[in-house]
Each structure stands twice: as structure tokens, then as C-alpha cells.
Amino acid sequence: MRSRECRDAGQAFPIYITVVGGLLFLALAYFAVGQASVNRNGAQTAADSAALAAAQDTRDQLADKWIEDVPDPAEWQRIFEGDVAGLGPSCWRAEQFASRNDARVLSCTTEGLLGFTVEVETVKPVGNSIVPGTEDKRSRASATAEVESRCTFELPADDPGAEDLPELACGDERWILDPENPIDLPTADELFDVHLAD
């Protein structure tokens, strides 16, 4: 009777080892998937922030241009549409923000007049895991950000060169601008919205 109990215990031991080994393998597999997911999320965060940074740089330049041209409302619409000559490049801001998120910019391209698409790659690889070949793999992601005017106005139909500036409506705010004293002006984020494209 005792030998039978020993035999049963001896047969259960390999099953126990197999179950524990399987559970360990599953735990390591979940860990590997988690590693890759964290790396991928980091890449997407870097791409999002890089694209937004490039778009915000363009927004700030457009806002500065609008402030210069406040006395000339005939130029406002072109500025709000981004159709302005002489704007500086903005992709340097994408590179700056990507590096802050442990990534590097692979490409930064303009999308029309007011958009940027940025592709990044993580600096750190996924790392060692039970999945072979992941130690040198780096995650890539891309994002597109857009600048959009928040403002509308109407030029006087009878006298576009009138001395009074048109009322500027940006979202829920209204500005009555004085060409002789243009101090209380909307800020860049009141003039333009910057967002990730859907």
C-alpha cells in the first residue's frame, strides 16, 4: 500500500513540474508582450508630442505674423489659412520633443499649409525576452498634427481700407481692435487651435 502511494506521488511530480513550467512560460510571454507594448506606447507618445511641437511652432510664427499685420485686415485671412511666405522651418521642434521622449525623428513632413506628419523610432530597443530577435528591435510610430484657425471676421464690404478694424471672433471671445493702440490682442492659442489629426 505504501509503495503504491509512493508511486502515485512519483507520477504526480512530473505533472506538477510541467504545470509550473507552463505557468512560468506564460508569465514570461506576458512580460515580453508587456515590454513590447510599453516600448510601442513610448514611441506613440514621442510621435504625438513631436508632431504637436512642430505644429505649435508654426502656430506661434503665424500669430507673430498676424500681430505685425493687425493694421492691415486684408492680410488676416491669408495668415489664418497659413498662406504666408517667410515662415521658418518647424521640424527642429519635433526633433527636440522626440529626444525628450527617448526617440529620434525618422521623418518630418508638412501636410498642406498647416499640418505636420512625424515618424519616430525609439532609442531604446525592446530588450531581451523569451521572443528571439527582440533585443535590437525598436518601436516606430507616426502622428499628424494640424493648426486650425479659431477666428472669423468680416471686412467692410463698402470700404475694405476703413480705419476701424473689423471685430475679431475667436471661439466665444470677441475683440474690438484699436489700430492706434493694439495692446489687448488675442494670444497664439486663442487665435489658433493645435490638435492631432483623427
mmCIF file of C-alpha atoms in Angstrom:
data_model
loop_
_atom_site.group_PDB
_atom_site.id
_atom_site.type_symbol
_atom_site.label_atom_id
_atom_site.label_comp_id
_atom_site.label_asym_id
_atom_site.label_seq_id
_atom_site.Cartn_x
_atom_site.Cartn_y
_atom_site.Cartn_z
ATOM 1 C CA MET A 1 0.000 0.000 0.000
ATOM 2 C CA ARG A 2 2.816 2.339 0.919
ATOM 3 C CA SER A 3 4.669 1.611 -2.310
ATOM 4 C CA ARG A 4 1.551 2.457 -4.305
ATOM 5 C CA GLU A 5 1.291 5.850 -2.561
ATOM 6 C CA CYS A 6 4.937 6.495 -3.366
ATOM 7 C CA ARG A 7 4.335 5.501 -6.967
ATOM 8 C CA ASP A 8 1.329 7.887 -7.209
ATOM 9 C CA ALA A 9 3.382 10.690 -5.681
ATOM 10 C CA GLY A 10 6.180 9.946 -8.117
ATOM 11 C CA GLN A 11 3.789 10.146 -11.078
ATOM 12 C CA ALA A 12 2.283 13.428 -9.873
ATOM 13 C CA PHE A 13 5.674 15.129 -9.599
ATOM 14 C CA PRO A 14 6.353 15.351 -13.377
ATOM 15 C CA ILE A 15 2.828 16.700 -13.906
ATOM 16 C CA TYR A 16 3.441 19.316 -11.229
ATOM 17 C CA ILE A 17 6.751 20.307 -12.856
ATOM 18 C CA THR A 18 5.064 20.544 -16.279
ATOM 19 C CA VAL A 19 2.253 22.755 -14.934
ATOM 20 C CA VAL A 20 4.677 25.039 -13.087
ATOM 21 C CA GLY A 21 6.908 25.244 -16.166
ATOM 22 C CA GLY A 22 3.902 26.132 -18.339
ATOM 23 C CA LEU A 23 2.804 28.842 -15.928
ATOM 24 C CA LEU A 24 6.320 30.283 -15.859
ATOM 25 C CA PHE A 25 6.419 30.288 -19.660
ATOM 26 C CA LEU A 26 3.055 32.083 -19.804
ATOM 27 C CA ALA A 27 4.257 34.650 -17.273
ATOM 28 C CA LEU A 28 7.396 35.292 -19.318
ATOM 29 C CA ALA A 29 5.356 35.533 -22.520
ATOM 30 C CA TYR A 30 3.040 38.116 -20.917
ATOM 31 C CA PHE A 31 6.095 40.005 -19.700
ATOM 32 C CA ALA A 32 7.540 40.031 -23.253
ATOM 33 C CA VAL A 33 4.253 41.318 -24.659
ATOM 34 C CA GLY A 34 4.181 43.968 -21.924
ATOM 35 C CA GLN A 35 7.743 45.028 -22.760
ATOM 36 C CA ALA A 36 6.865 45.448 -26.432
ATOM 37 C CA SER A 37 3.645 47.284 -25.574
ATOM 38 C CA VAL A 38 5.430 49.755 -23.279
ATOM 39 C CA ASN A 39 8.049 50.387 -25.968
ATOM 40 C CA ARG A 40 5.347 50.909 -28.596
ATOM 41 C CA ASN A 41 3.379 53.277 -26.335
ATOM 42 C CA GLY A 42 6.564 55.257 -25.727
ATOM 43 C CA ALA A 43 7.073 55.589 -29.472
ATOM 44 C CA GLN A 44 3.499 56.799 -29.987
ATOM 45 C CA THR A 45 3.819 59.337 -27.170
ATOM 46 C CA ALA A 46 7.042 60.629 -28.731
ATOM 47 C CA ALA A 47 5.429 60.868 -32.176
ATOM 48 C CA ASP A 48 2.370 62.703 -30.823
ATOM 49 C CA SER A 49 4.403 65.235 -28.859
ATOM 50 C CA ALA A 50 6.847 65.766 -31.745
ATOM 51 C CA ALA A 51 4.067 66.451 -34.266
ATOM 52 C CA LEU A 52 2.283 68.791 -31.854
ATOM 53 C CA ALA A 53 5.522 70.657 -31.131
ATOM 54 C CA ALA A 54 6.172 71.276 -34.840
ATOM 55 C CA ALA A 55 2.591 72.482 -35.338
ATOM 56 C CA GLN A 56 2.799 74.755 -32.283
ATOM 57 C CA ASP A 57 5.979 76.350 -33.630
ATOM 58 C CA THR A 58 4.154 77.171 -36.873
ATOM 59 C CA ARG A 59 1.169 78.463 -34.879
ATOM 60 C CA ASP A 60 3.444 80.829 -32.927
ATOM 61 C CA GLN A 61 5.009 82.134 -36.132
ATOM 62 C CA LEU A 62 1.568 82.742 -37.656
ATOM 63 C CA ALA A 63 0.429 84.556 -34.509
ATOM 64 C CA ASP A 64 3.514 86.795 -34.658
ATOM 65 C CA LYS A 65 2.794 87.498 -38.323
ATOM 66 C CA TRP A 66 -0.824 88.368 -37.517
ATOM 67 C CA ILE A 67 0.301 90.811 -34.808
ATOM 68 C CA GLU A 68 2.584 92.504 -37.357
ATOM 69 C CA ASP A 69 -0.324 92.814 -39.786
ATOM 70 C CA VAL A 70 -3.061 93.834 -37.334
ATOM 71 C CA PRO A 71 -3.392 97.243 -39.040
ATOM 72 C CA ASP A 72 -3.977 95.525 -42.407
ATOM 73 C CA PRO A 73 -7.061 93.287 -42.072
ATOM 74 C CA ALA A 74 -6.919 92.451 -45.780
ATOM 75 C CA GLU A 75 -3.984 90.164 -44.873
ATOM 76 C CA TRP A 76 -5.658 88.410 -41.950
ATOM 77 C CA GLN A 77 -7.380 85.649 -43.897
ATOM 78 C CA ARG A 78 -4.180 84.552 -45.629
ATOM 79 C CA ILE A 79 -2.466 84.348 -42.252
ATOM 80 C CA PHE A 80 -5.314 82.343 -40.700
ATOM 81 C CA GLU A 81 -5.119 79.931 -43.639
ATOM 82 C CA GLY A 82 -1.334 79.587 -43.277
ATOM 83 C CA ASP A 83 -0.682 81.065 -46.700
ATOM 84 C CA VAL A 84 2.265 83.169 -45.541
ATOM 85 C CA ALA A 85 5.712 83.495 -47.076
ATOM 86 C CA GLY A 86 8.817 83.538 -44.935
ATOM 87 C CA LEU A 87 7.804 81.157 -42.147
ATOM 88 C CA GLY A 88 10.783 79.354 -40.652
ATOM 89 C CA PRO A 89 11.073 75.564 -40.507
ATOM 90 C CA SER A 90 9.368 73.890 -37.553
ATOM 91 C CA CYS A 91 10.652 70.306 -37.675
ATOM 92 C CA TRP A 92 13.508 71.188 -35.320
ATOM 93 C CA ARG A 93 10.886 71.360 -32.564
ATOM 94 C CA ALA A 94 9.737 67.853 -33.463
ATOM 95 C CA GLU A 95 13.298 66.585 -33.063
ATOM 96 C CA GLN A 96 13.630 68.370 -29.733
ATOM 97 C CA PHE A 97 10.471 66.827 -28.298
ATOM 98 C CA ALA A 98 11.189 63.368 -29.695
ATOM 99 C CA SER A 99 14.559 63.326 -27.944
ATOM 100 C CA ARG A 100 12.872 64.300 -24.665
ATOM 101 C CA ASN A 101 10.812 61.124 -25.043
ATOM 102 C CA ASP A 102 13.803 58.853 -25.828
ATOM 103 C CA ALA A 103 13.112 58.728 -29.555
ATOM 104 C CA ARG A 104 14.584 60.083 -32.768
ATOM 105 C CA VAL A 105 12.765 61.577 -35.745
ATOM 106 C CA LEU A 106 12.918 59.452 -38.890
ATOM 107 C CA SER A 107 10.890 61.907 -40.977
ATOM 108 C CA CYS A 108 9.028 65.171 -40.559
ATOM 109 C CA THR A 109 6.911 66.329 -43.473
ATOM 110 C CA THR A 110 4.387 69.085 -43.987
ATOM 111 C CA GLU A 111 0.782 68.208 -44.736
ATOM 112 C CA GLY A 112 -0.650 71.095 -46.715
ATOM 113 C CA LEU A 113 -0.083 74.538 -45.222
ATOM 114 C CA LEU A 114 -0.936 73.788 -41.620
ATOM 115 C CA GLY A 115 -0.085 70.163 -40.856
ATOM 116 C CA PHE A 116 2.905 68.041 -39.894
ATOM 117 C CA THR A 117 3.394 64.288 -40.012
ATOM 118 C CA VAL A 118 6.244 62.965 -37.892
ATOM 119 C CA GLU A 119 7.586 59.415 -37.757
ATOM 120 C CA VAL A 120 9.818 58.447 -34.852
ATOM 121 C CA GLU A 121 11.776 55.433 -33.626
ATOM 122 C CA THR A 122 12.584 54.681 -30.004
ATOM 123 C CA VAL A 123 16.210 54.997 -28.947
ATOM 124 C CA LYS A 124 15.949 52.034 -26.573
ATOM 125 C CA PRO A 125 15.202 48.599 -28.049
ATOM 126 C CA VAL A 126 12.526 46.278 -26.718
ATOM 127 C CA GLY A 127 15.280 44.331 -24.910
ATOM 128 C CA ASN A 128 15.858 40.678 -24.072
ATOM 129 C CA SER A 129 12.849 38.460 -23.736
ATOM 130 C CA ILE A 130 11.789 34.897 -24.479
ATOM 131 C CA VAL A 131 10.880 36.020 -28.005
ATOM 132 C CA PRO A 132 14.031 35.643 -30.083
ATOM 133 C CA GLY A 133 15.319 38.644 -32.026
ATOM 134 C CA THR A 134 13.669 41.358 -29.914
ATOM 135 C CA GLU A 135 16.822 42.568 -28.190
ATOM 136 C CA ASP A 136 17.652 45.019 -31.004
ATOM 137 C CA LYS A 137 14.107 45.802 -32.164
ATOM 138 C CA ARG A 138 12.961 49.412 -31.802
ATOM 139 C CA SER A 139 9.382 50.589 -31.997
ATOM 140 C CA ARG A 140 8.218 53.069 -34.617
ATOM 141 C CA ALA A 141 5.169 55.305 -34.632
ATOM 142 C CA SER A 142 3.832 58.284 -36.551
ATOM 143 C CA ALA A 143 1.439 61.116 -35.831
ATOM 144 C CA THR A 144 -0.048 64.065 -37.692
ATOM 145 C CA ALA A 145 -0.834 67.390 -36.037
ATOM 146 C CA GLU A 146 -2.723 70.311 -37.540
ATOM 147 C CA VAL A 147 -3.014 74.034 -36.915
ATOM 148 C CA GLU A 148 -6.517 75.402 -37.329
ATOM 149 C CA SER A 149 -7.678 78.999 -37.111
ATOM 150 C CA ARG A 150 -10.200 79.681 -34.360
ATOM 151 C CA CYS A 151 -11.083 83.137 -35.661
ATOM 152 C CA THR A 152 -13.526 84.718 -38.068
ATOM 153 C CA PHE A 153 -14.097 88.318 -39.096
ATOM 154 C CA GLU A 154 -15.870 90.333 -41.778
ATOM 155 C CA LEU A 155 -14.216 93.041 -43.828
ATOM 156 C CA PRO A 156 -16.428 96.068 -44.537
ATOM 157 C CA ALA A 157 -17.966 95.482 -47.958
ATOM 158 C CA ASP A 158 -18.069 99.170 -48.894
ATOM 159 C CA ASP A 159 -14.607 100.259 -47.715
ATOM 160 C CA PRO A 160 -12.052 97.489 -47.128
ATOM 161 C CA GLY A 161 -9.444 100.115 -46.249
ATOM 162 C CA ALA A 162 -11.530 101.698 -43.480
ATOM 163 C CA GLU A 163 -9.646 102.941 -40.438
ATOM 164 C CA ASP A 164 -11.673 100.880 -37.983
ATOM 165 C CA LEU A 165 -10.571 97.280 -37.729
ATOM 166 C CA PRO A 166 -13.216 94.574 -38.048
ATOM 167 C CA GLU A 167 -14.348 92.736 -34.947
ATOM 168 C CA LEU A 168 -12.400 89.520 -34.489
ATOM 169 C CA ALA A 169 -14.295 86.496 -33.179
ATOM 170 C CA CYS A 170 -12.187 83.594 -31.858
ATOM 171 C CA GLY A 171 -14.282 80.859 -30.308
ATOM 172 C CA ASP A 172 -16.505 82.518 -27.691
ATOM 173 C CA GLU A 173 -14.270 85.593 -27.394
ATOM 174 C CA ARG A 174 -14.735 88.870 -29.289
ATOM 175 C CA TRP A 175 -12.096 91.533 -29.807
ATOM 176 C CA ILE A 176 -12.666 95.144 -30.846
ATOM 177 C CA LEU A 177 -9.189 96.110 -32.012
ATOM 178 C CA ASP A 178 -7.841 99.641 -31.968
ATOM 179 C CA PRO A 179 -5.225 100.193 -34.718
ATOM 180 C CA GLU A 180 -3.751 103.075 -32.730
ATOM 181 C CA ASN A 181 -3.341 101.026 -29.553
ATOM 182 C CA PRO A 182 -3.147 97.302 -30.338
ATOM 183 C CA ILE A 183 -2.264 96.144 -26.815
ATOM 184 C CA ASP A 184 -5.112 93.829 -25.843
ATOM 185 C CA LEU A 185 -4.620 91.236 -28.568
ATOM 186 C CA PRO A 186 -5.501 87.540 -28.557
ATOM 187 C CA THR A 187 -2.672 85.105 -27.794
ATOM 188 C CA ALA A 188 -1.419 82.437 -30.186
ATOM 189 C CA ASP A 189 -3.558 79.714 -28.575
ATOM 190 C CA GLU A 190 -6.623 81.971 -28.783
ATOM 191 C CA LEU A 191 -6.003 82.617 -32.479
ATOM 192 C CA PHE A 192 -5.187 79.022 -33.468
ATOM 193 C CA ASP A 193 -6.029 75.536 -32.285
ATOM 194 C CA VAL A 194 -3.366 72.814 -32.489
ATOM 195 C CA HIS A 195 -4.548 69.200 -32.374
ATOM 196 C CA LEU A 196 -3.704 65.712 -33.523
ATOM 197 C CA ALA A 197 -5.440 64.668 -36.716
ATOM 198 C CA ASP A 198 -8.058 61.924 -36.438
#
